[in-house]
Amino acid sequence: MRLPVVDDPLRYGGLYVYDFGEWCAVGYTADEIAVLLESPEYRGGKAYKIHRAQPDGRFELRGISCARLASESGMFFYRASAAAARGDWRSLIAAAERKLPPCRAFVHLADRGAEAALQRFVTALIYPAEHDEEIGRWLLDIAYAGGDVVEGGISHVTNYNSDTKTILERKQLWSRAAIPSRSPEQVLAAVRQAVQR
């Protein structure tokens, strides 16, 4: 795969490269990559996230699977006490209002029932799986320290969704994208452009 030369390569960190086979393009957002992977004409391509960009134009790439782009991941902060769990919930919501998360997400405060014992109450933070690293950095940046026990990952979202629980509180968190995604029509019309941004 031969990448095009770009001006100001550092601004491409966190964006994506799509290898169409005969050519590749640099500068897609995650939502735009999803458009390409869902397109009958281009779904056979390969997507890479620009993990690190160097000033000299070199990129460190990480391959991205179609399944991962379509999956949700999460962090689950468990408490035995309702009061402690409610404190975790409030702390996370307040922190998200001060510093927006890196992607859209939602937060639940849930009661898993008496049989869950020491993990009865959970503050669940669920978001697109592609943003695991960014969410991890954000949680460190806001110094969030919820839960006596903490679990995370795609499989935990599946388990959480199938668990019997009562959702006590819910909140949608929105981010302000640094680079807004284009419409599907705009993405598909520009596939032959080597540099998307």
Tab-separated table of C-alpha atoms in Angstrom:
chain	number	residue	atom	x	y	z
A	1	MET	CA	0.000	0.000	0.000
A	2	ARG	CA	1.450	3.335	-1.033
A	3	LEU	CA	0.178	6.301	0.969
A	4	PRO	CA	-0.094	9.737	-0.589
A	5	VAL	CA	2.115	12.562	0.652
A	6	VAL	CA	0.127	14.926	2.894
A	7	ASP	CA	0.715	18.448	4.121
A	8	ASP	CA	0.861	18.783	7.910
A	9	PRO	CA	0.867	15.022	8.678
A	10	LEU	CA	0.401	15.505	12.446
A	11	ARG	CA	-3.214	16.580	11.919
A	12	TYR	CA	-4.028	13.103	10.538
A	13	GLY	CA	-3.413	11.317	13.845
A	14	GLY	CA	-6.621	9.530	14.878
A	15	LEU	CA	-8.040	9.555	11.343
A	16	TYR	CA	-8.143	6.573	8.995
A	17	VAL	CA	-6.643	5.205	5.786
A	18	TYR	CA	-8.758	3.079	3.453
A	19	ASP	CA	-7.037	0.666	1.072
A	20	PHE	CA	-9.335	0.169	-1.911
A	21	GLY	CA	-6.962	-2.363	-3.469
A	22	GLU	CA	-5.912	-0.385	-6.557
A	23	TRP	CA	-5.440	2.845	-4.577
A	24	CYS	CA	-5.719	4.157	-1.037
A	25	ALA	CA	-6.945	7.364	0.559
A	26	VAL	CA	-5.967	9.139	3.785
A	27	GLY	CA	-8.086	11.268	6.108
A	28	TYR	CA	-11.368	9.471	6.797
A	29	THR	CA	-13.291	9.601	10.100
A	30	ALA	CA	-14.603	6.388	11.729
A	31	ASP	CA	-18.138	7.162	10.502
A	32	GLU	CA	-16.851	7.635	6.953
A	33	ILE	CA	-14.987	4.310	7.102
A	34	ALA	CA	-18.268	2.669	8.169
A	35	VAL	CA	-19.904	4.117	5.025
A	36	LEU	CA	-17.194	2.543	2.844
A	37	LEU	CA	-17.400	-0.826	4.606
A	38	GLU	CA	-21.187	-0.878	4.127
A	39	SER	CA	-20.972	0.093	0.447
A	40	PRO	CA	-21.385	-2.883	-1.950
A	41	GLU	CA	-18.783	-1.388	-4.278
A	42	TYR	CA	-16.067	-0.716	-1.676
A	43	ARG	CA	-16.725	-3.157	1.195
A	44	GLY	CA	-13.813	-5.363	0.146
A	45	GLY	CA	-11.252	-2.749	1.154
A	46	LYS	CA	-9.180	-2.616	4.314
A	47	ALA	CA	-9.328	0.109	6.956
A	48	TYR	CA	-6.454	1.330	9.125
A	49	LYS	CA	-6.434	3.822	11.956
A	50	ILE	CA	-3.567	6.305	12.004
A	51	HIS	CA	-2.355	5.488	15.478
A	52	ARG	CA	0.595	7.889	15.353
A	53	ALA	CA	1.634	10.485	12.812
A	54	GLN	CA	5.202	11.733	12.546
A	55	PRO	CA	6.234	15.237	11.400
A	56	ASP	CA	8.195	13.679	8.517
A	57	GLY	CA	4.996	12.147	7.080
A	58	ARG	CA	5.361	8.598	8.401
A	59	PHE	CA	2.236	7.012	9.897
A	60	GLU	CA	1.911	4.157	12.370
A	61	LEU	CA	-1.207	2.267	11.268
A	62	ARG	CA	-3.425	-0.246	13.044
A	63	GLY	CA	-5.794	-2.492	11.069
A	64	ILE	CA	-9.504	-2.131	11.880
A	65	SER	CA	-12.093	-4.869	11.405
A	66	CYS	CA	-15.574	-4.187	10.099
A	67	ALA	CA	-16.985	-6.054	13.103
A	68	ARG	CA	-15.191	-3.752	15.541
A	69	LEU	CA	-16.584	-0.639	13.885
A	70	ALA	CA	-20.089	-2.057	14.326
A	71	SER	CA	-19.562	-3.129	17.965
A	72	GLU	CA	-20.065	-1.422	21.290
A	73	SER	CA	-17.599	-1.596	24.139
A	74	GLY	CA	-17.970	-0.439	27.704
A	75	MET	CA	-16.593	0.150	31.153
A	76	PHE	CA	-18.572	-1.175	34.131
A	77	PHE	CA	-18.023	0.185	37.626
A	78	TYR	CA	-19.584	-2.111	40.259
A	79	ARG	CA	-20.556	-1.305	43.844
A	80	ALA	CA	-22.337	-3.206	46.608
A	81	SER	CA	-23.858	0.012	47.964
A	82	ALA	CA	-26.552	2.012	46.172
A	83	ALA	CA	-25.236	5.260	47.677
A	84	ALA	CA	-21.677	4.623	46.444
A	85	ALA	CA	-22.951	3.676	42.979
A	86	ARG	CA	-25.071	6.829	42.810
A	87	GLY	CA	-21.952	8.818	43.755
A	88	ASP	CA	-20.063	7.145	40.865
A	89	TRP	CA	-22.919	8.007	38.504
A	90	ARG	CA	-23.005	11.661	39.560
A	91	SER	CA	-19.231	11.985	39.423
A	92	LEU	CA	-19.055	10.593	35.870
A	93	ILE	CA	-21.888	12.798	34.590
A	94	ALA	CA	-20.382	15.913	36.207
A	95	ALA	CA	-16.951	15.130	34.729
A	96	ALA	CA	-18.502	14.618	31.258
A	97	GLU	CA	-20.129	18.037	31.516
A	98	ARG	CA	-16.775	19.652	32.358
A	99	LYS	CA	-14.806	17.751	29.693
A	100	LEU	CA	-16.738	16.185	26.825
A	101	PRO	CA	-16.005	12.518	26.086
A	102	PRO	CA	-14.114	11.720	22.876
A	103	CYS	CA	-17.168	10.082	21.278
A	104	ARG	CA	-20.864	9.652	21.860
A	105	ALA	CA	-21.634	7.347	24.767
A	106	PHE	CA	-24.365	6.566	27.231
A	107	VAL	CA	-24.268	5.964	30.949
A	108	HIS	CA	-26.626	3.793	32.992
A	109	LEU	CA	-26.942	3.406	36.735
A	110	ALA	CA	-28.442	-0.047	37.175
A	111	ASP	CA	-29.518	-2.393	39.975
A	112	ARG	CA	-28.636	-5.987	39.086
A	113	GLY	CA	-30.643	-7.427	41.983
A	114	ALA	CA	-29.790	-8.913	45.373
A	115	GLU	CA	-28.305	-12.079	43.826
A	116	ALA	CA	-25.462	-9.954	42.353
A	117	ALA	CA	-24.304	-9.309	45.967
A	118	LEU	CA	-21.068	-7.264	45.973
A	119	GLN	CA	-21.613	-6.226	42.342
A	120	ARG	CA	-25.298	-5.362	42.713
A	121	PHE	CA	-25.104	-1.761	41.450
A	122	VAL	CA	-23.272	-0.747	38.300
A	123	THR	CA	-22.438	2.474	36.531
A	124	ALA	CA	-22.183	1.388	32.886
A	125	LEU	CA	-20.412	3.546	30.298
A	126	ILE	CA	-21.098	2.205	26.776
A	127	TYR	CA	-19.615	3.623	23.555
A	128	PRO	CA	-18.478	2.575	20.033
A	129	ALA	CA	-15.733	-0.056	20.393
A	130	GLU	CA	-13.421	1.769	18.013
A	131	HIS	CA	-12.934	4.430	20.709
A	132	ASP	CA	-11.599	2.164	23.500
A	133	GLU	CA	-8.226	3.928	23.671
A	134	GLU	CA	-9.723	7.416	23.569
A	135	ILE	CA	-12.239	6.580	26.314
A	136	GLY	CA	-9.429	5.142	28.443
A	137	ARG	CA	-7.411	8.351	28.049
A	138	TRP	CA	-10.502	10.456	28.796
A	139	LEU	CA	-11.220	8.513	32.018
A	140	LEU	CA	-7.613	9.109	33.091
A	141	ASP	CA	-7.816	12.805	32.147
A	142	ILE	CA	-10.945	13.324	34.240
A	143	ALA	CA	-9.411	11.246	37.075
A	144	TYR	CA	-12.505	9.056	37.302
A	145	ALA	CA	-12.171	6.483	40.099
A	146	GLY	CA	-15.554	4.762	40.277
A	147	GLY	CA	-16.330	1.233	41.362
A	148	ASP	CA	-14.951	-1.312	43.804
A	149	VAL	CA	-14.640	-3.699	40.852
A	150	VAL	CA	-14.180	-2.513	37.260
A	151	GLU	CA	-14.576	-4.522	34.044
A	152	GLY	CA	-14.519	-3.507	30.423
A	153	GLY	CA	-14.709	-4.646	26.839
A	154	ILE	CA	-17.063	-5.774	24.105
A	155	SER	CA	-18.049	-9.071	25.771
A	156	HIS	CA	-19.042	-7.242	28.959
A	157	VAL	CA	-21.493	-5.118	26.957
A	158	THR	CA	-23.055	-8.305	25.592
A	159	ASN	CA	-23.325	-9.709	29.128
A	160	TYR	CA	-24.730	-6.449	30.469
A	161	ASN	CA	-27.360	-6.266	27.734
A	162	SER	CA	-28.517	-9.818	28.484
A	163	ASP	CA	-28.495	-9.402	32.303
A	164	THR	CA	-31.695	-8.887	34.240
A	165	LYS	CA	-31.464	-5.417	35.727
A	166	THR	CA	-33.423	-2.311	36.611
A	167	ILE	CA	-32.055	0.858	35.072
A	168	LEU	CA	-32.309	3.554	37.737
A	169	GLU	CA	-30.774	6.443	35.756
A	170	ARG	CA	-29.687	6.966	32.159
A	171	LYS	CA	-27.878	9.737	30.349
A	172	GLN	CA	-26.698	10.205	26.772
A	173	LEU	CA	-23.270	11.816	26.465
A	174	TRP	CA	-22.360	13.731	23.328
A	175	SER	CA	-18.958	14.713	22.063
A	176	ARG	CA	-17.898	17.585	19.899
A	177	ALA	CA	-16.060	15.944	17.036
A	178	ALA	CA	-12.775	17.642	16.223
A	179	ILE	CA	-13.396	16.777	12.577
A	180	PRO	CA	-17.043	16.380	11.551
A	181	SER	CA	-17.920	13.468	9.276
A	182	ARG	CA	-19.277	14.051	5.804
A	183	SER	CA	-22.543	12.625	4.509
A	184	PRO	CA	-22.468	9.154	2.896
A	185	GLU	CA	-23.058	10.787	-0.493
A	186	GLN	CA	-20.048	13.087	-0.046
A	187	VAL	CA	-17.841	10.180	1.081
A	188	LEU	CA	-18.771	8.014	-1.905
A	189	ALA	CA	-18.370	10.898	-4.362
A	190	ALA	CA	-14.784	11.515	-3.191
A	191	VAL	CA	-13.368	7.962	-3.076
A	192	ARG	CA	-10.810	8.647	-5.844
A	193	GLN	CA	-9.256	11.550	-3.911
A	194	ALA	CA	-6.037	10.316	-2.288
A	195	VAL	CA	-6.199	12.963	0.454
A	196	GLN	CA	-9.665	13.286	1.945
A	197	ARG	CA	-8.934	16.308	4.164
